[in-house]
């Protein structure tokens, strides 16, 4: 039997919120419920101070829904509601009803940079596009939401901690014309961060709403690889203009990229296009061209999926050296062919009105 929204709400309506003693539906904790085939997703809005207590509620909701006939994958994301410092006016109106994606004041566009798997160059692409857009005169912010491996501070040559003079708002740092906030700036570089679900959501929300981004033409969000809670929270909390998917030409990376595309589709985030990274390798010694990971795989895939291929970035040691040195190649060698590959994509984003 096909599962219905009503049946799900019935089940959730029997779970009591220990804070208000009402059921979690009446208490307004269930948000953004979506039913996709038999897959159930929703957000559980919680008071961050009670996240531990609410984990039991989350577990019960999951177990009860799994026991319901006809349900498939159950995905419940816990997010902190804005009991803490209210974010800057999120569009005015009913402040007590924080639901659905919000526009972040002062930020004209949000572009998510995603990949199906790690190590394909998503952060490299994010850093270079941000710096290239800044060089074109755009006001650019970069939010490093890759909570599992934040690398933007290193790639953009930024260290030190962001300050918070009033204990509420966070002042971001800036280099190469890019305003940066990264979870990596809140932790020590050698410190492994284990983020539990609610913490992760809280951190993302905080970075979006409490950081003083100033007026931005575009905020680029460097997402963690894969399809997880961060992607979902971002799409449900903020109005995302669109997503760029980075992949290498190999089959295995492409299969994962397809999953990422599918996820954005389900979340209702427009896919702006795909970028092939580590496309062609040109030997820095002899100029010989070879295709280490194959070539053109992303172009074929993009065509199949009816998504534009925005560009192909070569595999070149200078790209890595530049990132490791804290000045992306579009800044350190702006006239190189590698830098031009990034700049062409940035230019296209501007021409298409996406930056
Ligand atoms: P991801 O964010 O997808 O995990 P990174 O951007 O951190 O990937 O890239 C992984 C490693 O590969 C880094 O050391 C980076 O400098 C290097 N790299 C990425 N793209 C290129 C490229 N086109 N040419 C050379 N090295 C690259």
Tab-separated table of C-alpha atoms and ligand atoms in Angstrom:
chain	number	residue	atom	x	y	z
A	1	UNK	CA	0.000	0.000	0.000
A	2	UNK	CA	1.343	3.426	-0.891
A	3	UNK	CA	2.250	5.439	2.137
A	4	UNK	CA	0.487	8.776	2.667
A	5	UNK	CA	1.440	12.007	4.388
A	6	UNK	CA	-1.553	11.644	6.678
A	7	UNK	CA	-0.416	8.196	7.825
A	8	UNK	CA	3.022	9.609	8.636
A	9	UNK	CA	1.582	12.540	10.567
A	10	UNK	CA	-0.674	10.115	12.444
A	11	UNK	CA	2.340	8.155	13.628
A	12	UNK	CA	4.299	11.279	14.536
A	13	UNK	CA	1.240	12.659	16.314
A	14	UNK	CA	1.612	9.886	18.880
A	15	UNK	CA	5.123	10.880	19.896
A	16	UNK	CA	5.340	13.224	22.842
A	17	UNK	CA	7.740	16.159	22.971
A	18	UNK	CA	9.216	15.992	26.499
A	19	UNK	CA	9.676	19.772	26.563
A	20	UNK	CA	6.111	20.911	25.850
A	21	UNK	CA	4.356	17.644	26.712
A	22	UNK	CA	2.417	18.003	23.467
A	23	UNK	CA	2.815	15.600	20.586
A	24	UNK	CA	5.611	16.628	18.225
A	25	UNK	CA	3.242	17.548	15.379
A	26	UNK	CA	1.053	19.805	17.539
A	27	UNK	CA	4.181	21.266	19.139
A	28	UNK	CA	5.269	22.329	15.644
A	29	UNK	CA	8.536	20.404	15.724
A	30	UNK	CA	7.962	18.540	12.454
A	31	UNK	CA	9.010	20.682	9.516
A	32	UNK	CA	9.539	20.290	5.795
A	33	UNK	CA	7.990	16.849	5.590
A	34	UNK	CA	8.522	15.390	2.147
A	35	UNK	CA	7.430	12.076	0.762
A	36	UNK	CA	9.272	10.866	-2.265
A	37	UNK	CA	7.967	7.479	-3.335
A	38	UNK	CA	8.322	5.579	-0.081
A	39	UNK	CA	11.183	7.732	1.250
A	40	UNK	CA	10.209	9.973	4.150
A	41	UNK	CA	12.222	13.046	5.089
A	42	UNK	CA	11.607	15.778	7.576
A	43	UNK	CA	13.301	18.192	9.916
A	44	UNK	CA	12.838	18.015	13.671
A	45	UNK	CA	13.202	21.525	15.037
A	46	UNK	CA	14.690	21.404	18.503
A	47	UNK	CA	15.973	23.591	21.270
A	48	UNK	CA	19.762	23.148	21.020
A	49	UNK	CA	20.030	22.973	24.821
A	50	UNK	CA	17.939	19.831	24.739
A	51	UNK	CA	19.509	18.055	21.805
A	52	UNK	CA	20.444	15.029	23.930
A	53	UNK	CA	16.896	14.593	25.145
A	54	UNK	CA	15.540	14.978	21.621
A	55	UNK	CA	17.745	12.232	20.244
A	56	UNK	CA	15.391	9.758	21.930
A	57	UNK	CA	12.442	11.408	20.179
A	58	UNK	CA	14.259	11.204	16.857
A	59	UNK	CA	15.029	7.520	17.434
A	60	UNK	CA	11.430	6.789	18.367
A	61	UNK	CA	10.084	8.630	15.314
A	62	UNK	CA	12.431	6.663	13.080
A	63	UNK	CA	11.520	3.317	14.658
A	64	UNK	CA	7.770	4.003	14.553
A	65	UNK	CA	7.895	5.100	10.922
A	66	UNK	CA	9.974	2.088	9.974
A	67	UNK	CA	7.313	-0.094	11.564
A	68	UNK	CA	4.648	1.566	9.416
A	69	UNK	CA	3.651	-0.475	6.371
A	70	UNK	CA	5.022	0.843	3.100
A	71	UNK	CA	7.743	3.211	4.285
A	72	UNK	CA	11.227	3.052	2.768
A	73	UNK	CA	14.179	5.164	3.782
A	74	UNK	CA	13.482	7.446	6.762
A	75	UNK	CA	15.611	10.538	7.078
A	76	UNK	CA	15.170	12.846	10.042
A	77	UNK	CA	17.402	15.865	10.458
A	78	UNK	CA	17.485	17.665	13.787
A	79	UNK	CA	18.064	21.374	13.568
A	80	UNK	CA	18.272	23.986	16.244
A	81	UNK	CA	15.436	26.456	16.016
A	82	UNK	CA	16.359	30.056	16.444
A	83	UNK	CA	15.830	30.230	20.199
A	84	UNK	CA	19.363	31.507	20.423
A	85	UNK	CA	20.173	34.926	18.995
A	86	UNK	CA	17.600	35.632	16.346
A	87	UNK	CA	19.152	35.684	12.921
A	88	UNK	CA	18.964	38.996	11.139
A	89	UNK	CA	15.470	39.693	9.787
A	90	UNK	CA	14.728	36.715	7.597
A	91	UNK	CA	12.272	38.400	5.341
A	92	UNK	CA	10.067	39.944	8.035
A	93	UNK	CA	6.543	38.799	8.760
A	94	UNK	CA	5.797	35.894	11.007
A	95	UNK	CA	8.996	35.453	13.006
A	96	UNK	CA	7.634	32.536	15.005
A	97	UNK	CA	7.125	30.409	11.913
A	98	UNK	CA	10.590	29.528	10.637
A	99	UNK	CA	9.735	27.149	7.852
A	100	UNK	CA	10.908	26.579	4.326
A	101	UNK	CA	13.979	27.967	2.621
A	102	UNK	CA	14.764	31.567	3.568
A	103	UNK	CA	16.559	34.277	1.715
A	104	UNK	CA	19.571	35.446	3.695
A	105	UNK	CA	19.492	39.241	3.905
A	106	UNK	CA	22.205	40.895	1.870
A	107	UNK	CA	23.068	37.763	-0.071
A	108	UNK	CA	21.763	37.852	-3.630
A	109	UNK	CA	22.617	34.314	-4.672
A	110	UNK	CA	23.784	31.091	-3.063
A	111	UNK	CA	25.658	28.611	-5.216
A	112	UNK	CA	26.359	25.171	-3.755
A	113	UNK	CA	29.429	23.330	-5.013
A	114	UNK	CA	28.980	19.604	-4.586
A	115	UNK	CA	30.537	16.309	-5.519
A	116	UNK	CA	29.522	12.710	-5.148
A	117	UNK	CA	32.812	11.690	-3.564
A	118	UNK	CA	35.757	13.307	-1.848
A	119	UNK	CA	39.055	14.185	-3.465
A	120	UNK	CA	37.689	15.145	-6.881
A	121	UNK	CA	38.631	18.805	-6.429
A	122	UNK	CA	35.404	20.347	-5.171
A	123	UNK	CA	37.236	22.650	-2.733
A	124	UNK	CA	39.816	23.594	-5.357
A	125	UNK	CA	37.033	24.525	-7.770
A	126	UNK	CA	35.158	26.487	-5.060
A	127	UNK	CA	38.258	28.482	-4.081
A	128	UNK	CA	39.240	29.275	-7.668
A	129	UNK	CA	35.723	30.217	-8.746
A	130	UNK	CA	35.352	32.466	-5.687
A	131	UNK	CA	38.664	34.213	-6.383
A	132	UNK	CA	37.937	34.444	-10.129
A	133	UNK	CA	34.520	36.001	-9.483
A	134	UNK	CA	36.102	38.468	-7.046
A	135	UNK	CA	38.671	39.379	-9.701
A	136	UNK	CA	35.734	40.114	-12.033
A	137	UNK	CA	34.491	42.633	-9.482
A	138	UNK	CA	31.771	40.539	-7.884
A	139	UNK	CA	31.239	40.654	-4.114
A	140	UNK	CA	31.933	37.077	-3.145
A	141	UNK	CA	31.595	35.057	0.034
A	142	UNK	CA	32.759	31.498	0.507
A	143	UNK	CA	31.210	29.298	3.141
A	144	UNK	CA	33.302	26.231	3.793
A	145	UNK	CA	30.657	23.774	4.910
A	146	UNK	CA	32.874	20.761	4.305
A	147	UNK	CA	32.729	19.980	7.991
A	148	UNK	CA	34.596	16.706	7.543
A	149	UNK	CA	37.634	18.233	5.887
A	150	UNK	CA	37.559	22.026	5.842
A	151	UNK	CA	40.366	23.115	3.544
A	152	UNK	CA	39.416	26.637	2.464
A	153	UNK	CA	41.452	28.521	5.092
A	154	UNK	CA	44.588	26.816	3.751
A	155	UNK	CA	43.633	27.228	0.090
A	156	UNK	CA	42.868	30.928	0.525
A	157	UNK	CA	45.834	31.555	2.824
A	158	UNK	CA	43.706	32.553	5.794
A	159	UNK	CA	44.542	31.767	9.382
A	160	UNK	CA	43.512	33.190	12.710
A	161	UNK	CA	40.121	33.060	14.236
A	162	UNK	CA	37.070	35.064	13.299
A	163	UNK	CA	36.118	37.429	16.083
A	164	UNK	CA	32.755	37.975	17.665
A	165	UNK	CA	32.829	41.375	19.374
A	166	UNK	CA	29.253	41.156	20.641
A	167	UNK	CA	29.194	37.417	21.299
A	168	UNK	CA	26.398	37.008	18.759
A	169	UNK	CA	27.544	37.995	15.322
A	170	UNK	CA	30.696	36.533	13.798
A	171	UNK	CA	33.083	38.627	11.731
A	172	UNK	CA	34.431	36.585	8.822
A	173	UNK	CA	37.969	36.830	7.429
A	174	UNK	CA	38.987	37.932	3.971
A	175	UNK	CA	41.715	37.315	1.394
A	176	UNK	CA	42.034	37.527	-2.407
A	177	UNK	CA	38.790	39.543	-2.432
A	178	UNK	CA	36.853	36.656	-0.928
A	179	UNK	CA	35.039	36.798	2.414
A	180	UNK	CA	35.463	33.431	4.082
A	181	UNK	CA	33.825	31.597	6.891
A	182	UNK	CA	34.836	28.058	7.602
A	183	UNK	CA	34.263	25.603	10.319
A	184	UNK	CA	38.025	25.106	9.956
A	185	UNK	CA	38.573	28.570	11.395
A	186	UNK	CA	36.754	27.599	14.565
A	187	UNK	CA	38.934	24.580	15.267
A	188	UNK	CA	42.666	23.882	15.325
A	189	UNK	CA	44.080	22.543	12.049
A	190	UNK	CA	45.364	19.371	13.700
A	191	UNK	CA	42.175	18.797	15.634
A	192	UNK	CA	39.802	16.154	14.335
A	193	UNK	CA	36.231	17.341	14.586
A	194	UNK	CA	33.512	14.867	15.234
A	195	UNK	CA	30.244	16.629	14.640
A	196	UNK	CA	27.099	15.012	15.843
A	197	UNK	CA	24.004	15.620	13.727
A	198	UNK	CA	22.421	18.481	15.693
A	199	UNK	CA	25.761	20.229	16.206
A	200	UNK	CA	26.401	20.058	12.507
A	201	UNK	CA	23.072	21.597	11.653
A	202	UNK	CA	23.502	24.274	14.304
A	203	UNK	CA	26.960	25.151	12.998
A	204	UNK	CA	25.733	25.439	9.420
A	205	UNK	CA	22.787	27.572	10.405
A	206	UNK	CA	25.043	29.769	12.510
A	207	UNK	CA	27.511	30.222	9.675
A	208	UNK	CA	24.715	31.266	7.341
A	209	UNK	CA	22.813	33.611	9.606
A	210	UNK	CA	25.156	34.931	12.290
A	211	UNK	CA	28.153	35.670	10.105
A	212	UNK	CA	28.354	39.297	9.012
A	213	UNK	CA	28.718	38.579	5.318
A	214	UNK	CA	27.902	42.111	4.279
A	215	UNK	CA	26.291	42.653	0.878
A	216	UNK	CA	27.212	39.779	-1.433
A	217	UNK	CA	26.476	39.167	-5.087
A	218	UNK	CA	27.097	35.509	-4.460
A	219	UNK	CA	27.845	33.150	-1.602
A	220	UNK	CA	29.589	29.985	-2.715
A	221	UNK	CA	29.040	27.038	-0.413
A	222	UNK	CA	31.688	24.303	-0.472
A	223	UNK	CA	29.649	21.284	0.615
A	224	UNK	CA	30.921	18.053	2.113
A	225	UNK	CA	31.160	15.251	-0.464
A	226	UNK	CA	28.225	12.938	-0.944
A	227	UNK	CA	24.606	13.269	-0.069
A	228	UNK	CA	23.948	13.979	3.558
A	229	UNK	CA	22.487	16.117	6.288
A	230	UNK	CA	24.411	19.269	5.397
A	231	UNK	CA	23.071	19.276	1.828
A	232	UNK	CA	19.569	18.691	3.086
A	233	UNK	CA	19.721	21.349	5.773
A	234	UNK	CA	21.153	23.896	3.377
A	235	UNK	CA	18.395	23.298	0.826
A	236	UNK	CA	15.695	23.374	3.477
A	237	UNK	CA	16.957	26.426	5.333
A	238	UNK	CA	18.262	28.706	2.632
A	239	UNK	CA	17.092	29.657	-0.827
A	240	UNK	CA	19.829	28.073	-2.919
A	241	UNK	CA	20.120	29.539	-6.413
A	242	UNK	CA	21.654	26.390	-7.814
A	243	UNK	CA	24.251	23.660	-7.511
A	244	UNK	CA	27.437	22.931	-9.447
A	245	UNK	CA	28.563	19.319	-9.504
A	246	UNK	CA	32.278	18.591	-9.709
A	247	UNK	CA	33.451	15.193	-10.940
A	248	UNK	CA	36.517	13.567	-12.402
A	249	UNK	CA	35.966	11.716	-15.701
A	250	UNK	CA	36.196	8.280	-14.110
A	251	UNK	CA	33.178	6.029	-13.968
A	252	UNK	CA	33.239	5.646	-10.234
A	253	UNK	CA	33.221	9.386	-9.624
A	254	UNK	CA	30.483	9.773	-12.186
A	255	UNK	CA	28.219	7.253	-10.521
A	256	UNK	CA	28.545	9.228	-7.292
A	257	UNK	CA	27.985	12.501	-9.143
A	258	UNK	CA	24.750	11.080	-10.506
A	259	UNK	CA	23.595	10.429	-6.934
A	260	UNK	CA	24.414	14.020	-6.009
A	261	UNK	CA	22.434	15.275	-9.006
A	262	UNK	CA	19.525	13.112	-8.027
A	263	UNK	CA	19.600	14.435	-4.470
A	264	UNK	CA	19.481	18.096	-5.579
A	265	UNK	CA	16.670	17.220	-7.908
A	266	UNK	CA	14.695	15.801	-5.008
A	267	UNK	CA	15.512	18.794	-2.831
A	268	UNK	CA	14.269	21.088	-5.584
A	269	UNK	CA	17.663	22.790	-6.034
A	270	UNK	CA	18.315	23.669	-9.693
A	271	UNK	CA	21.445	22.068	-11.140
A	272	UNK	CA	23.430	24.756	-12.939
A	273	UNK	CA	25.822	22.314	-14.534
A	274	UNK	CA	28.748	19.939	-14.161
A	275	UNK	CA	32.471	20.645	-14.092
A	276	UNK	CA	35.028	18.055	-15.142
A	277	UNK	CA	38.135	18.305	-12.982
A	278	UNK	CA	41.468	16.560	-13.566
A	279	UNK	CA	40.407	16.366	-17.172
A	280	UNK	CA	43.601	16.413	-19.234
A	281	UNK	CA	47.119	16.166	-17.876
A	282	UNK	CA	49.775	18.178	-19.642
A	283	UNK	CA	53.279	17.243	-18.529
A	284	UNK	CA	54.972	20.335	-17.103
A	285	UNK	CA	58.316	19.070	-18.496
A	286	UNK	CA	57.572	18.019	-22.075
A	287	UNK	CA	54.059	19.283	-22.801
A	288	UNK	CA	52.819	15.751	-23.534
A	289	UNK	CA	49.070	15.474	-23.039
A	290	UNK	CA	47.546	12.430	-21.401
A	291	UNK	CA	44.243	11.530	-19.806
A	292	UNK	CA	45.055	10.117	-16.395
A	293	UNK	CA	41.434	9.625	-15.385
A	294	UNK	CA	40.075	9.397	-18.912
A	295	UNK	CA	38.615	12.406	-20.640
A	296	UNK	CA	35.167	13.579	-21.701
A	297	UNK	CA	33.316	11.279	-19.280
A	298	UNK	CA	31.610	14.210	-17.618
A	299	UNK	CA	30.639	15.756	-20.960
A	300	UNK	CA	28.935	12.514	-21.999
A	301	UNK	CA	27.216	12.226	-18.641
A	302	UNK	CA	26.087	15.863	-18.647
A	303	UNK	CA	24.564	15.378	-22.088
A	304	UNK	CA	22.776	12.252	-20.929
A	305	UNK	CA	21.409	14.097	-17.918
A	306	UNK	CA	20.513	17.158	-19.949
A	307	UNK	CA	22.737	19.363	-17.781
A	308	UNK	CA	25.275	21.853	-19.135
A	309	UNK	CA	28.970	21.058	-18.925
A	310	UNK	CA	30.359	24.323	-17.576
A	311	UNK	CA	34.019	23.579	-18.099
A	312	UNK	CA	36.947	21.197	-17.992
A	313	UNK	CA	39.844	21.824	-15.616
A	314	UNK	CA	43.156	20.166	-16.456
A	315	UNK	CA	45.123	18.091	-13.967
A	316	UNK	CA	48.195	20.189	-13.363
A	317	UNK	CA	50.676	20.318	-10.529
A	318	UNK	CA	50.560	24.125	-10.458
A	319	UNK	CA	46.907	23.968	-9.422
A	320	UNK	CA	47.791	21.910	-6.366
A	321	UNK	CA	50.901	23.913	-5.522
A	322	UNK	CA	48.958	27.167	-5.739
A	323	UNK	CA	46.232	25.864	-3.417
A	324	UNK	CA	48.768	24.499	-0.955
A	325	UNK	CA	50.509	27.857	-0.987
A	326	UNK	CA	47.358	29.766	-0.020
A	327	UNK	CA	46.809	31.614	-3.313
A	328	UNK	CA	44.546	29.809	-5.807
A	329	UNK	CA	45.975	29.594	-9.317
A	330	UNK	CA	43.572	32.243	-10.641
A	331	UNK	CA	45.365	34.639	-8.261
A	332	UNK	CA	48.928	33.342	-8.347
A	333	UNK	CA	49.152	32.643	-12.112
A	334	UNK	CA	46.177	34.455	-13.596
A	335	UNK	CA	47.387	34.158	-17.183
A	336	UNK	CA	48.136	30.443	-17.152
A	337	UNK	CA	45.892	28.165	-19.196
A	338	UNK	CA	44.858	26.437	-15.951
A	339	UNK	CA	43.669	29.736	-14.468
A	340	UNK	CA	41.853	30.549	-17.706
A	341	UNK	CA	39.873	27.301	-17.417
A	342	UNK	CA	38.487	28.498	-14.069
A	343	UNK	CA	38.007	32.076	-15.237
A	344	UNK	CA	35.952	30.947	-18.214
A	345	UNK	CA	33.538	29.164	-15.879
A	346	UNK	CA	33.335	32.219	-13.594
A	347	UNK	CA	32.648	34.449	-16.590
A	348	UNK	CA	29.904	32.093	-17.747
A	349	UNK	CA	28.314	32.169	-14.289
A	350	UNK	CA	28.195	35.965	-14.451
A	351	UNK	CA	26.826	35.949	-18.002
A	352	UNK	CA	24.105	33.495	-16.975
A	353	UNK	CA	23.174	35.710	-14.013
A	354	UNK	CA	24.312	33.141	-11.448
A	355	UNK	CA	27.027	35.261	-9.836
B	1	LIG	P1	37.671	17.747	-2.578
B	1	LIG	O1	37.261	19.089	-2.064
B	1	LIG	O2	36.774	17.254	-3.676
B	1	LIG	O3	37.879	16.728	-1.508
B	1	LIG	P2	40.232	18.995	-3.136
B	1	LIG	O4	39.845	20.247	-3.852
B	1	LIG	O5	40.614	19.102	-1.703
B	1	LIG	O6	39.085	17.909	-3.302
B	1	LIG	O7	41.384	18.322	-3.987
B	1	LIG	C1	42.057	17.150	-3.555
B	1	LIG	C2	43.542	17.285	-3.869
B	1	LIG	O8	43.711	17.318	-5.284
B	1	LIG	C3	44.157	18.574	-3.341
B	1	LIG	O9	45.472	18.308	-2.946
B	1	LIG	C4	44.155	19.502	-4.548
B	1	LIG	O10	45.201	20.467	-4.507
B	1	LIG	C5	44.368	18.518	-5.689
B	1	LIG	N1	43.729	18.952	-6.941
B	1	LIG	C6	42.427	19.245	-7.143
B	1	LIG	N2	42.203	19.562	-8.430
B	1	LIG	C7	43.403	19.509	-9.071
B	1	LIG	C8	43.837	19.726	-10.420
B	1	LIG	N3	42.978	20.077	-11.369
B	1	LIG	N4	45.164	19.571	-10.683
B	1	LIG	C9	46.034	19.190	-9.710
B	1	LIG	N5	45.695	18.949	-8.443
B	1	LIG	C10	44.390	19.095	-8.107
